[in-house]
CSV table of C-alpha atoms in Angstrom, one decimal:
chain,number,residue,atom,x,y,z
A,747,MET,CA,29.6,126.0,-125.6
A,748,THR,CA,33.2,127.0,-124.4
A,749,THR,CA,36.5,126.2,-126.0
A,750,THR,CA,39.1,125.0,-123.8
A,751,ALA,CA,42.5,126.1,-125.4
A,752,LEU,CA,43.6,129.6,-124.7
A,753,PRO,CA,46.5,131.6,-125.9
A,754,ASP,CA,49.8,131.8,-124.0
A,755,THR,CA,50.6,135.3,-122.6
A,756,ASP,CA,54.3,134.9,-124.1
A,757,ALA,CA,53.1,134.2,-127.7
A,758,LEU,CA,50.5,137.3,-127.5
A,759,ARG,CA,53.4,139.4,-126.4
A,760,ALA,CA,55.4,138.3,-129.2
A,761,ARG,CA,52.2,139.1,-131.7
A,762,ALA,CA,51.9,142.4,-130.4
A,763,GLU,CA,55.3,143.5,-130.6
A,764,GLN,CA,55.5,142.1,-134.1
A,765,ALA,CA,52.7,144.0,-135.2
A,766,LEU,CA,54.0,147.3,-133.4
A,767,HIS,CA,57.1,146.9,-135.3
A,768,ARG,CA,55.3,146.4,-138.8
A,769,CYS,CA,53.2,149.7,-137.9
A,770,GLY,CA,56.5,151.6,-137.3
A,771,ALA,CA,56.0,152.3,-133.4
A,772,ARG,CA,58.8,153.1,-131.3
A,773,LEU,CA,58.5,151.6,-127.6
A,774,PRO,CA,60.6,153.7,-125.5
A,775,ALA,CA,62.1,152.3,-122.4
A,776,GLU,CA,60.4,152.8,-119.1
A,777,GLY,CA,60.7,156.2,-117.4
A,778,ALA,CA,61.2,157.2,-113.9
A,779,ALA,CA,58.0,158.7,-113.5
A,780,GLY,CA,56.4,155.5,-113.8
A,781,HIS,CA,55.1,153.0,-116.0
A,782,LEU,CA,51.6,151.8,-117.6
A,783,ALA,CA,51.3,148.3,-117.8
A,784,ALA,CA,49.8,147.0,-121.1
A,785,ARG,CA,47.7,143.8,-120.0
A,786,THR,CA,45.6,141.4,-122.3
A,787,PRO,CA,42.3,140.2,-121.3
A,788,LEU,CA,42.5,137.1,-122.7
A,789,THR,CA,44.7,135.4,-120.3
A,790,GLY,CA,45.1,138.2,-117.8
A,791,GLY,CA,48.9,138.8,-118.0
A,792,THR,CA,51.0,141.4,-118.5
A,793,LEU,CA,52.5,141.6,-121.9
A,794,LEU,CA,54.8,145.2,-121.7
A,795,THR,CA,55.2,148.0,-120.0
A,796,LEU,CA,55.4,151.8,-121.2
A,797,PRO,CA,56.4,154.7,-119.7
A,798,MET,CA,53.8,157.2,-118.3
A,799,THR,CA,53.6,160.4,-119.9
A,800,THR,CA,54.8,163.4,-117.2
A,801,SER,CA,52.9,166.7,-116.2
A,802,GLU,CA,55.9,168.5,-117.9
A,803,ASP,CA,55.7,166.2,-121.0
A,804,ALA,CA,52.0,166.8,-121.6
A,805,ASP,CA,52.3,170.5,-121.2
A,806,ALA,CA,54.9,170.4,-123.9
A,807,MET,CA,53.0,168.0,-126.3
A,808,ILE,CA,49.8,170.4,-126.0
A,809,ALA,CA,52.0,173.3,-126.5
A,810,GLU,CA,53.4,171.9,-129.8
A,811,ALA,CA,49.8,171.0,-130.8
A,812,ARG,CA,48.7,174.2,-130.5
A,813,ALA,CA,51.7,175.7,-132.1
A,814,ALA,CA,50.9,173.1,-135.2
A,815,PHE,CA,47.4,174.3,-135.4
A,816,LEU,CA,48.5,177.8,-135.8
A,817,GLU,CA,50.2,176.7,-139.2
A,818,TRP,CA,47.6,173.9,-139.8
A,819,ARG,CA,44.7,176.0,-140.0
A,820,THR,CA,45.9,178.0,-142.7
A,821,VAL,CA,46.4,175.1,-145.0
A,822,PRO,CA,43.9,174.5,-147.7
A,823,ALA,CA,41.3,172.0,-146.5
A,824,PRO,CA,41.7,169.8,-149.4
A,825,ARG,CA,45.4,169.6,-148.6
A,826,ARG,CA,44.5,168.4,-145.3
A,827,GLY,CA,42.4,165.7,-146.6
A,828,ALA,CA,45.6,164.4,-148.3
A,829,LEU,CA,46.9,163.5,-144.6
A,830,VAL,CA,43.8,161.6,-143.9
A,831,LYS,CA,43.8,159.9,-147.2
A,832,ARG,CA,47.1,158.8,-146.6
A,833,LEU,CA,46.4,157.6,-142.9
A,834,GLY,CA,43.3,155.4,-144.5
A,835,GLU,CA,46.1,154.0,-146.8
A,836,LEU,CA,48.4,152.9,-144.0
A,837,LEU,CA,45.5,151.7,-142.1
A,838,SER,CA,44.5,149.4,-145.0
A,839,ILE,CA,47.8,148.2,-145.2
A,840,HIS,CA,48.1,147.5,-141.7
A,841,LYS,CA,44.5,146.4,-140.7
A,842,GLU,CA,45.4,142.9,-140.0
A,843,ASP,CA,48.1,144.5,-137.2
A,844,LEU,CA,45.8,146.6,-135.6
A,845,ALA,CA,42.9,144.1,-135.6
A,846,GLY,CA,45.2,141.9,-133.8
A,847,LEU,CA,46.5,144.7,-131.2
A,848,VAL,CA,42.7,145.3,-130.5
A,849,THR,CA,41.8,141.8,-129.9
A,850,ILE,CA,44.9,141.2,-127.7
A,851,GLU,CA,44.3,144.3,-125.9
A,852,ALA,CA,40.3,144.6,-125.8
A,853,GLY,CA,39.5,140.9,-126.0
A,854,LYS,CA,37.0,141.2,-129.1
A,855,ILE,CA,36.6,138.4,-131.5
A,856,HIS,CA,38.9,139.0,-134.7
A,857,SER,CA,36.0,139.4,-137.1
A,858,GLU,CA,34.7,142.4,-134.7
A,859,ALA,CA,38.1,143.9,-134.3
A,860,LEU,CA,38.7,143.6,-138.4
A,861,GLY,CA,35.3,145.5,-138.4
A,862,GLU,CA,36.5,148.2,-135.9
A,863,VAL,CA,39.6,148.9,-138.2
A,864,GLN,CA,37.3,148.9,-141.0
A,865,GLU,CA,35.6,151.9,-139.4
A,866,MET,CA,38.7,153.9,-138.9
A,867,ILE,CA,39.2,153.4,-143.2
A,868,ASP,CA,35.7,154.0,-143.4
A,869,ILE,CA,35.9,157.4,-141.7
A,870,CYS,CA,38.9,158.6,-143.4
A,871,GLU,CA,37.5,158.1,-146.9
A,872,PHE,CA,34.3,160.3,-145.5
A,873,ALA,CA,36.5,162.7,-144.1
A,874,VAL,CA,38.8,163.2,-147.3
A,875,GLY,CA,35.3,163.8,-149.0
A,876,LEU,CA,34.2,166.0,-146.4
A,877,SER,CA,37.7,168.0,-146.9
A,878,ARG,CA,35.9,169.5,-150.1
A,879,GLN,CA,32.4,170.0,-148.4
A,880,LEU,CA,32.9,172.4,-145.5
A,881,TYR,CA,29.9,174.4,-146.5
A,882,GLY,CA,28.2,177.6,-145.0
A,883,ARG,CA,25.3,179.3,-146.0
A,884,THR,CA,23.9,182.5,-147.8
A,885,MET,CA,21.4,184.2,-146.4
A,886,ALA,CA,19.3,187.2,-147.8
A,887,SER,CA,19.9,190.3,-146.2
A,888,GLU,CA,17.0,192.9,-145.4
A,889,ARG,CA,19.5,195.6,-146.6
A,890,PRO,CA,20.0,196.3,-150.2
A,891,GLY,CA,23.5,196.2,-151.5
A,892,HIS,CA,24.5,193.6,-148.9
A,893,ARG,CA,25.5,190.2,-148.7
A,894,LEU,CA,25.1,188.0,-145.5
A,895,SER,CA,26.9,184.6,-145.1
A,896,GLU,CA,28.2,182.2,-142.8
A,897,SER,CA,31.7,181.0,-142.9
A,898,TRP,CA,33.4,178.1,-140.7
A,899,HIS,CA,37.0,178.1,-139.4
A,900,PRO,CA,39.2,175.6,-137.6
A,901,LEU,CA,38.6,175.4,-134.0
A,902,GLY,CA,41.8,174.9,-132.1
A,903,VAL,CA,43.4,172.0,-130.1
A,904,VAL,CA,41.2,169.1,-129.9
A,905,GLY,CA,41.5,166.8,-126.8
A,906,VAL,CA,40.4,163.2,-127.5
A,907,ILE,CA,39.8,160.7,-124.3
A,908,SER,CA,38.7,157.4,-125.4
A,909,ALA,CA,37.7,154.4,-123.9
A,910,PHE,CA,39.1,150.5,-124.0
A,911,ASN,CA,35.9,148.8,-125.9
A,912,PHE,CA,36.3,150.6,-129.0
A,913,PRO,CA,40.1,151.8,-128.7
A,914,VAL,CA,41.0,153.1,-132.2
A,915,ALA,CA,37.5,153.7,-134.0
A,916,VAL,CA,36.4,156.5,-131.9
A,917,TRP,CA,40.2,158.0,-132.1
A,918,SER,CA,39.8,157.9,-135.8
A,919,TRP,CA,36.0,159.4,-135.6
A,920,ASN,CA,37.4,162.5,-133.8
A,921,THR,CA,40.6,162.5,-135.6
A,922,ALA,CA,40.0,162.2,-139.3
A,923,ILE,CA,37.3,165.0,-139.1
A,924,ALA,CA,39.3,167.2,-137.0
A,925,LEU,CA,42.0,167.3,-139.2
A,926,VAL,CA,40.3,168.0,-142.3
A,927,CYS,CA,38.8,170.8,-140.2
A,928,GLY,CA,41.9,172.2,-139.5
A,929,ASP,CA,42.2,171.4,-136.1
A,930,THR,CA,45.4,169.5,-134.2
A,931,VAL,CA,44.7,166.6,-132.0
A,932,VAL,CA,45.9,165.6,-128.4
A,933,TRP,CA,45.0,162.0,-127.3
A,934,LYS,CA,44.6,160.3,-124.4
A,935,PRO,CA,43.5,156.2,-124.9
A,936,SER,CA,42.1,154.3,-122.3
A,937,GLU,CA,45.1,152.8,-120.0
A,938,LEU,CA,43.6,149.3,-120.6
A,939,THR,CA,44.6,149.6,-124.3
A,940,PRO,CA,48.0,151.7,-124.8
A,941,LEU,CA,49.5,149.4,-127.4
A,942,THR,CA,46.9,150.4,-129.8
A,943,ALA,CA,47.3,153.8,-129.7
A,944,VAL,CA,50.8,153.7,-129.7
A,945,ALA,CA,50.5,151.7,-133.1
A,946,CYS,CA,47.9,154.1,-134.1
A,947,ALA,CA,50.1,157.1,-133.6
A,948,ALA,CA,53.0,155.7,-135.3
A,949,LEU,CA,50.8,155.6,-138.4
A,950,LEU,CA,49.2,158.8,-138.2
A,951,ARG,CA,52.8,160.3,-137.9
A,952,ARG,CA,54.1,158.5,-140.7
A,953,ALA,CA,51.3,159.9,-142.5
A,954,ALA,CA,52.3,163.2,-141.8
A,955,GLU,CA,55.6,162.8,-142.6
A,956,ASP,CA,54.6,161.5,-146.2
A,957,THR,CA,52.4,164.4,-146.7
A,958,GLY,CA,54.4,167.2,-145.5
A,959,ALA,CA,51.9,167.9,-142.5
A,960,PRO,CA,53.5,169.6,-139.3
A,961,ASP,CA,54.7,167.1,-136.7
A,962,GLY,CA,52.3,168.6,-134.0
A,963,VAL,CA,49.6,167.9,-135.7
A,964,HIS,CA,49.0,164.7,-133.4
A,965,ARG,CA,50.4,163.9,-129.8
A,966,LEU,CA,49.5,161.2,-127.6
A,967,LEU,CA,49.3,161.1,-123.8
A,968,LEU,CA,49.7,157.5,-122.1
A,969,GLY,CA,48.3,157.4,-118.6
A,970,GLY,CA,45.7,157.5,-116.2
A,971,ARG,CA,43.1,160.4,-114.8
A,972,GLU,CA,46.0,162.8,-114.5
A,973,CYS,CA,46.5,162.7,-118.1
A,974,GLY,CA,42.7,163.2,-118.7
A,975,GLU,CA,42.5,165.9,-116.5
A,976,ARG,CA,45.7,168.0,-118.2
A,977,LEU,CA,43.0,168.0,-121.2
A,978,VAL,CA,39.9,169.1,-119.2
A,979,ASP,CA,41.4,171.8,-117.5
A,980,ASP,CA,44.0,173.3,-120.1
A,981,PRO,CA,42.5,176.5,-121.8
A,982,ARG,CA,44.7,175.5,-124.8
A,983,VAL,CA,42.7,172.5,-125.6
A,984,ALA,CA,39.3,174.3,-127.2
A,985,LEU,CA,37.4,170.9,-127.5
A,986,VAL,CA,37.4,168.0,-125.4
A,987,SER,CA,35.9,164.6,-126.9
A,988,ALA,CA,35.5,162.3,-124.1
A,989,THR,CA,34.0,158.7,-124.4
A,990,GLY,CA,33.3,156.9,-121.3
A,991,SER,CA,30.9,156.4,-118.0
A,992,VAL,CA,28.2,158.8,-117.0
A,993,ARG,CA,30.2,159.5,-113.6
A,994,MET,CA,33.3,160.5,-116.0
A,995,GLY,CA,30.9,162.7,-117.8
A,996,ARG,CA,29.5,164.3,-114.9
A,997,GLU,CA,33.2,165.5,-113.8
A,998,VAL,CA,34.3,166.7,-117.2
A,999,GLY,CA,31.4,168.5,-118.5
A,1000,PRO,CA,31.5,171.1,-115.8
A,1001,ARG,CA,35.2,171.5,-115.4
A,1002,VAL,CA,35.5,172.3,-119.6
A,1003,ALA,CA,32.7,174.4,-119.0
A,1004,ALA,CA,34.2,176.5,-116.1
A,1005,ARG,CA,37.0,177.6,-118.7
A,1006,PHE,CA,34.4,178.2,-121.4
A,1007,GLY,CA,35.7,175.4,-123.4
A,1008,ARG,CA,33.3,173.1,-125.7
A,1009,CYS,CA,32.7,169.1,-124.8
A,1010,LEU,CA,31.6,166.5,-126.8
A,1011,LEU,CA,30.4,163.5,-124.4
A,1012,GLU,CA,29.6,160.1,-125.5
A,1013,LEU,CA,28.5,158.3,-122.3
A,1014,GLY,CA,26.6,155.3,-121.1
A,1015,GLY,CA,23.9,153.6,-122.8
A,1016,ASN,CA,21.0,151.2,-121.5
A,1017,ASN,CA,20.0,150.4,-124.8
A,1018,ALA,CA,16.8,148.7,-125.6
A,1019,ALA,CA,14.6,147.0,-128.5
A,1020,VAL,CA,10.8,146.8,-128.6
A,1021,VAL,CA,9.2,143.3,-130.7
A,1022,THR,CA,5.7,143.9,-131.5
A,1023,PRO,CA,3.4,140.8,-132.2
A,1024,SER,CA,3.9,141.3,-136.0
A,1025,ALA,CA,7.6,141.1,-136.3
A,1026,ASP,CA,9.7,138.6,-137.8
A,1027,LEU,CA,11.1,136.4,-135.0
A,1028,ASP,CA,13.8,135.0,-137.0
A,1029,LEU,CA,15.3,138.5,-137.9
A,1030,ALA,CA,14.5,139.8,-134.4
A,1031,VAL,CA,16.5,136.7,-132.8
A,1032,ARG,CA,19.6,137.5,-135.2
A,1033,GLY,CA,19.4,141.1,-134.0
A,1034,ILE,CA,19.1,140.7,-130.6
A,1035,VAL,CA,21.6,138.1,-129.8
A,1036,PHE,CA,24.3,140.3,-131.8
A,1037,SER,CA,23.3,143.3,-130.2
A,1038,ALA,CA,23.2,141.6,-126.6
A,1039,ALA,CA,25.9,139.6,-126.7
A,1040,GLY,CA,28.4,140.6,-129.2
A,1041,THR,CA,31.8,142.3,-128.0
A,1042,ALA,CA,30.8,140.2,-124.6
A,1043,GLY,CA,28.1,143.3,-124.4
A,1044,GLN,CA,30.5,145.7,-123.7
A,1045,ARG,CA,29.6,148.3,-126.5
A,1046,CYS,CA,28.1,151.5,-125.7
A,1047,THR,CA,25.1,150.4,-128.1
A,1048,SER,CA,25.1,146.7,-126.5
A,1049,LEU,CA,21.5,145.9,-126.1
A,1050,ARG,CA,20.6,145.8,-122.4
A,1051,ARG,CA,16.8,145.7,-122.2
A,1052,LEU,CA,14.4,143.8,-124.3
A,1053,ILE,CA,10.6,144.7,-124.1
A,1054,VAL,CA,8.3,142.1,-125.8
A,1055,HIS,CA,4.7,142.0,-126.5
A,1056,GLU,CA,3.3,139.6,-124.1
A,1057,GLU,CA,1.7,137.6,-126.9
A,1058,VAL,CA,5.3,136.7,-128.3
A,1059,ALA,CA,7.5,137.0,-125.3
A,1060,ASP,CA,7.3,133.0,-124.3
A,1061,GLU,CA,8.5,132.0,-127.8
A,1062,LEU,CA,11.2,135.0,-128.3
A,1063,THR,CA,12.6,134.2,-125.1
A,1064,GLN,CA,13.3,130.5,-125.5
A,1065,ARG,CA,14.5,131.0,-129.0
A,1066,ILE,CA,17.1,133.6,-127.4
A,1067,VAL,CA,17.8,131.2,-124.8
A,1068,HIS,CA,18.4,128.6,-127.4
A,1069,ALA,CA,20.7,130.7,-129.3
A,1070,TYR,CA,22.4,132.0,-126.1
A,1071,GLY,CA,23.5,128.0,-125.8
A,1072,GLN,CA,25.0,127.8,-129.2
A,1073,LEU,CA,27.5,130.7,-128.6
A,1074,PRO,CA,31.2,129.6,-128.2
A,1075,VAL,CA,32.7,131.5,-125.6
A,1076,GLY,CA,36.9,131.4,-125.5
A,1077,ASP,CA,39.9,132.4,-127.4
A,1078,PRO,CA,38.9,135.3,-129.4
A,1079,PHE,CA,41.3,134.6,-132.3
A,1080,GLN,CA,39.7,131.2,-132.8
A,1081,PRO,CA,37.2,131.8,-136.1
A,1082,ASP,CA,34.5,129.9,-134.4
A,1083,THR,CA,34.2,131.8,-131.0
A,1084,LEU,CA,31.5,134.4,-130.8
A,1085,VAL,CA,32.1,135.5,-127.6
A,1086,GLY,CA,35.6,136.7,-125.9
A,1087,PRO,CA,36.5,137.7,-122.4
A,1088,LEU,CA,35.4,140.7,-120.4
A,1089,ILE,CA,38.1,143.6,-120.0
A,1090,SER,CA,38.6,142.5,-116.4
A,1091,THR,CA,37.9,140.2,-113.3
A,1092,ALA,CA,36.6,143.4,-112.2
A,1093,ALA,CA,33.8,143.4,-114.9
A,1094,TYR,CA,32.9,140.1,-114.2
A,1095,ASP,CA,32.2,140.9,-110.2
A,1096,ALA,CA,30.2,143.7,-111.3
A,1097,MET,CA,28.0,141.6,-113.8
A,1098,ALA,CA,27.5,139.3,-110.9
A,1099,LYS,CA,26.5,141.6,-108.4
A,1100,ALA,CA,24.0,142.9,-111.0
A,1101,LEU,CA,22.6,139.5,-111.7
A,1102,GLU,CA,22.3,139.2,-107.6
A,1103,THR,CA,20.5,142.1,-107.5
A,1104,ALA,CA,18.1,141.3,-110.5
A,1105,GLN,CA,17.2,138.1,-108.9
A,1106,ALA,CA,16.4,139.9,-105.6
A,1107,ASP,CA,14.1,142.2,-107.1
A,1108,GLY,CA,12.2,139.0,-108.6
A,1109,GLY,CA,14.1,138.2,-111.6
A,1110,LYS,CA,14.7,134.9,-113.1
A,1111,VAL,CA,18.0,134.0,-114.6
A,1112,LEU,CA,17.1,131.8,-117.8
A,1113,THR,CA,20.8,131.1,-118.9
A,1114,GLY,CA,24.3,132.3,-118.7
A,1115,GLY,CA,25.8,134.7,-116.0
A,1116,ASP,CA,28.2,131.8,-114.9
A,1117,ARG,CA,32.3,132.3,-115.1
A,1118,GLN,CA,34.1,130.1,-117.8
A,1119,LEU,CA,37.7,128.7,-118.3
A,1120,ARG,CA,38.5,129.8,-114.8
A,1121,GLU,CA,41.4,127.0,-114.3
A,1122,ALA,CA,42.8,127.6,-117.8
A,1123,ALA,CA,43.0,131.7,-117.3
A,1124,PRO,CA,42.3,132.4,-113.5
A,1125,GLU,CA,43.1,136.2,-114.1
A,1126,ALA,CA,40.9,136.4,-117.0
A,1127,ALA,CA,37.0,136.9,-117.1
A,1128,TYR,CA,35.1,134.5,-119.7
A,1129,VAL,CA,31.6,134.5,-119.0
A,1130,ARG,CA,28.7,133.1,-120.5
A,1131,PRO,CA,26.1,135.7,-121.6
A,1132,ALA,CA,23.1,136.0,-119.4
A,1133,VAL,CA,19.3,136.2,-120.2
A,1134,VAL,CA,17.2,137.6,-117.0
A,1135,ARG,CA,13.2,137.8,-117.2
A,1136,MET,CA,12.2,140.3,-115.1
A,1137,PRO,CA,8.7,141.2,-113.8
A,1138,ALA,CA,9.6,145.3,-113.8
A,1139,GLN,CA,11.4,147.6,-114.8
A,1140,THR,CA,13.6,148.0,-111.6
A,1141,ALA,CA,16.4,150.1,-110.4
A,1142,ILE,CA,19.1,147.8,-111.6
A,1143,VAL,CA,17.6,147.5,-115.3
A,1144,ARG,CA,17.8,151.0,-115.3
A,1145,GLU,CA,21.5,150.9,-114.6
A,1146,GLU,CA,23.9,150.3,-117.3
A,1147,THR,CA,25.9,147.1,-116.8
A,1148,PHE,CA,28.9,147.0,-118.9
A,1149,ALA,CA,28.6,142.9,-119.5
A,1150,PRO,CA,26.4,140.7,-121.5
A,1151,VAL,CA,23.3,140.8,-119.4
A,1152,LEU,CA,20.0,141.1,-121.2
A,1153,TYR,CA,16.8,141.9,-119.3
A,1154,VAL,CA,13.4,141.1,-120.7
A,1155,LEU,CA,10.4,143.1,-119.9
A,1156,THR,CA,6.9,142.4,-121.4
A,1157,TYR,CA,4.2,144.8,-122.5
A,1158,ARG,CA,0.6,145.1,-123.8
A,1159,THR,CA,0.3,148.1,-125.4
A,1160,LEU,CA,2.8,150.2,-127.8
A,1161,HIS,CA,2.2,153.3,-125.5
A,1162,GLU,CA,3.0,151.1,-122.5
A,1163,ALA,CA,6.4,149.9,-124.3
A,1164,ILE,CA,7.6,153.4,-125.4
A,1165,GLU,CA,7.3,154.4,-121.9
A,1166,LEU,CA,9.2,151.2,-120.6
A,1167,HIS,CA,11.8,152.1,-123.3
A,1168,ASN,CA,12.2,155.9,-122.4
A,1169,GLY,CA,11.9,155.2,-118.6
A,1170,VAL,CA,15.9,155.1,-118.0
A,1171,PRO,CA,18.3,158.0,-117.8
A,1172,GLN,CA,20.2,157.0,-120.8
A,1173,GLY,CA,19.2,157.9,-124.6
A,1174,LEU,CA,21.9,156.2,-126.8
A,1175,SER,CA,20.4,153.6,-129.0
A,1176,SER,CA,17.2,151.9,-129.8
A,1177,SER,CA,15.6,149.7,-132.0
A,1178,ILE,CA,12.0,148.2,-132.9
A,1179,PHE,CA,11.1,145.0,-134.5
A,1180,THR,CA,7.8,145.2,-136.3
A,1181,ARG,CA,6.3,144.4,-139.8
A,1182,SER,CA,3.8,147.5,-139.2
A,1183,GLN,CA,4.7,150.6,-140.9
A,1184,ARG,CA,2.4,152.5,-138.4
A,1185,GLU,CA,4.0,151.1,-135.4
A,1186,ALA,CA,7.2,151.8,-137.1
A,1187,GLU,CA,6.7,155.7,-137.8
A,1188,ARG,CA,5.1,155.7,-134.1
A,1189,PHE,CA,8.3,154.5,-132.6
A,1190,LEU,CA,10.5,157.2,-134.8
A,1191,ALA,CA,8.2,160.2,-134.0
A,1192,ALA,CA,8.8,163.1,-131.7
A,1193,ASP,CA,6.9,161.2,-128.9
A,1194,GLY,CA,8.6,157.7,-129.7
A,1195,SER,CA,12.3,156.8,-128.8
A,1196,ASP,CA,14.1,159.2,-126.9
A,1197,CYS,CA,17.4,158.2,-127.9
A,1198,GLY,CA,19.9,159.7,-130.4
A,1199,ILE,CA,19.8,156.7,-132.6
A,1200,ALA,CA,16.4,154.8,-133.7
A,1201,ASN,CA,16.5,151.7,-135.6
A,1202,VAL,CA,13.8,149.5,-137.3
A,1203,ASN,CA,14.4,145.8,-137.9
A,1204,ILE,CA,18.1,145.8,-136.9
A,1205,GLY,CA,19.7,146.1,-133.5
A,1206,THR,CA,21.0,148.8,-131.5
A,1207,SER,CA,24.7,148.0,-132.3
A,1208,GLY,CA,26.2,148.6,-135.7
A,1209,ALA,CA,26.0,152.5,-136.4
A,1210,GLU,CA,27.7,153.4,-139.9
A,1211,ILE,CA,30.0,156.3,-140.1
A,1212,GLY,CA,27.8,158.3,-142.3
A,1213,GLY,CA,25.3,158.9,-139.7
A,1214,ALA,CA,25.7,161.2,-136.7
A,1215,PHE,CA,26.6,158.9,-133.8
A,1216,GLY,CA,25.6,160.2,-130.0
A,1217,GLY,CA,23.0,160.0,-127.5
A,1218,GLU,CA,20.8,162.4,-125.5
A,1219,LYS,CA,20.2,162.6,-121.5
A,1220,GLU,CA,22.8,161.1,-119.8
A,1221,THR,CA,24.3,159.9,-122.8
A,1222,GLY,CA,25.9,163.5,-123.0
A,1223,GLY,CA,24.2,164.7,-126.1
A,1224,GLY,CA,27.1,164.9,-128.5
A,1225,ARG,CA,27.7,164.0,-131.8
A,1226,GLU,CA,30.7,162.3,-133.5
A,1227,SER,CA,31.4,160.5,-137.0
A,1228,GLY,CA,29.0,161.5,-139.9
A,1229,SER,CA,26.5,163.9,-141.1
A,1230,ASP,CA,27.3,167.2,-139.7
A,1231,ALA,CA,29.0,166.2,-136.8
A,1232,TRP,CA,32.0,168.1,-138.0
A,1233,ARG,CA,30.4,171.6,-137.0
A,1234,ALA,CA,31.4,170.3,-133.5
A,1235,TYR,CA,35.1,170.7,-134.7
A,1236,MET,CA,34.8,174.2,-136.2
A,1237,ARG,CA,34.1,177.5,-135.2
A,1238,ARG,CA,31.2,179.7,-137.1
A,1239,ALA,CA,31.6,183.3,-138.4
A,1240,THR,CA,28.6,185.2,-139.4
A,1241,ASN,CA,29.7,187.5,-142.4
A,1242,THR,CA,28.1,190.9,-143.6
A,1243,VAL,CA,29.7,192.4,-146.8
A,1244,ASN,CA,28.4,195.8,-147.8
A,1245,TYR,CA,29.3,196.4,-151.7
A,1246,SER,CA,27.0,199.3,-152.1
A,1247,ASP,CA,27.8,203.0,-152.1
A,1248,ASP,CA,25.7,203.7,-149.0
A,1249,LEU,CA,25.5,202.5,-145.3
A,1250,PRO,CA,21.8,201.4,-144.4
A,1251,LEU,CA,21.4,200.3,-140.8
A,1252,ALA,CA,19.7,197.1,-140.1
A,1253,GLN,CA,15.9,197.2,-138.8
A,1254,GLY,CA,15.8,200.7,-140.3
A,1255,VAL,CA,17.8,202.4,-137.7
A,1256,ASN,CA,18.8,206.2,-138.4
A,1257,PHE,CA,21.8,207.2,-136.9
A,1258,LEU,CA,23.8,210.7,-138.1
């Protein structure tokens, strides 16, 4: 199904400008150093142009963040939480404005955009509670009259490099936690979604003013690769949290390590779901279709591989193909639309190339893959999500194509299914659909899924902020958001206090 009416670029521009104004964003005139075009994938048109951050400006902003850190780290954590609490309040007030910008710049259907902003509000609430729970341990000392413990201290300036597909949520995961930990933040958003970043920065600036936080707790760099490289290479940036491709991670990780900085990488995901013969197929279809086609397949947790027992493969595949045929593709602002545009025509080209390769490897495209609304929006990339039946897990299946392509593979034994599941370089999210506790527990065991996220009877996407988010292998190994992910933003000190009148040495050493 395809909707025919699309919004006009001028109308989208006006809507974006109104949202920015309500958020208190100031848009300076284009500078001599160059400009960054804010485009919309809904039409492919240009909305606004923004001045790019110069090298000199970036240096000054990092210096300002470092100076603010020296003050911010001494503020009691519960008072730091007040800043994040106020940010959450402002996000709630401007939820519709931010969601509108996310839809305009990233192409998400509006319900998903609203959900992304809700994630921001949720992580702020989580971080406020965390501001009173930055716990260390007390350990038993082997020496009498001694106390052994650990304490956690602010780390420094945190550089955040975010991707287009979650233009605001990932920033908030890092920023809310970093701020309550006593760090300051310098953010380099995707050059594909600068307007959402400008709006978020304006709201955080207002929150800082309202709560008396130092002005330099947050800075925004607008630009391309050069801005990201400044954060990667600057020794004043204690932690670089980067979301993007594996290729990017291969460059960022060694460069940060070379200066003994810290890295938190959230890279590619080639996520799979295993469907067993005992699975509730109604449940499975719902979870699979959302995970594979939601956000037009442009989530790092999108379902890319479906590993189905041969007994139920034909029936399940037919049901998925039927469901795909009912998915409305078109204007993401329309309430009935379920699939918006890809971020660019280049993303469609990569999808088309992947489908060609899959067919050359013996795969059969069962549905989708064709471009929609081409006459109405020649510079936009609306596509129907594709389902491809594959004879084996070929090289193209082992790659991540950031588009709605779902490869269907079959298996005979659960051991074979887990081998197929783990037989890719990425390790972000995974799931199994089963009514068998034994199968579920086997999938969650140490020799089961090798991913950072393993689910039972839900899809691969839709993580909650209470759990740590991240993956293994080429996904990077970092953790963001909930649980104890806050530790990545702090440094640990082990403390020994001698409250006795003697000085016994550890391990019974005699000296003097």
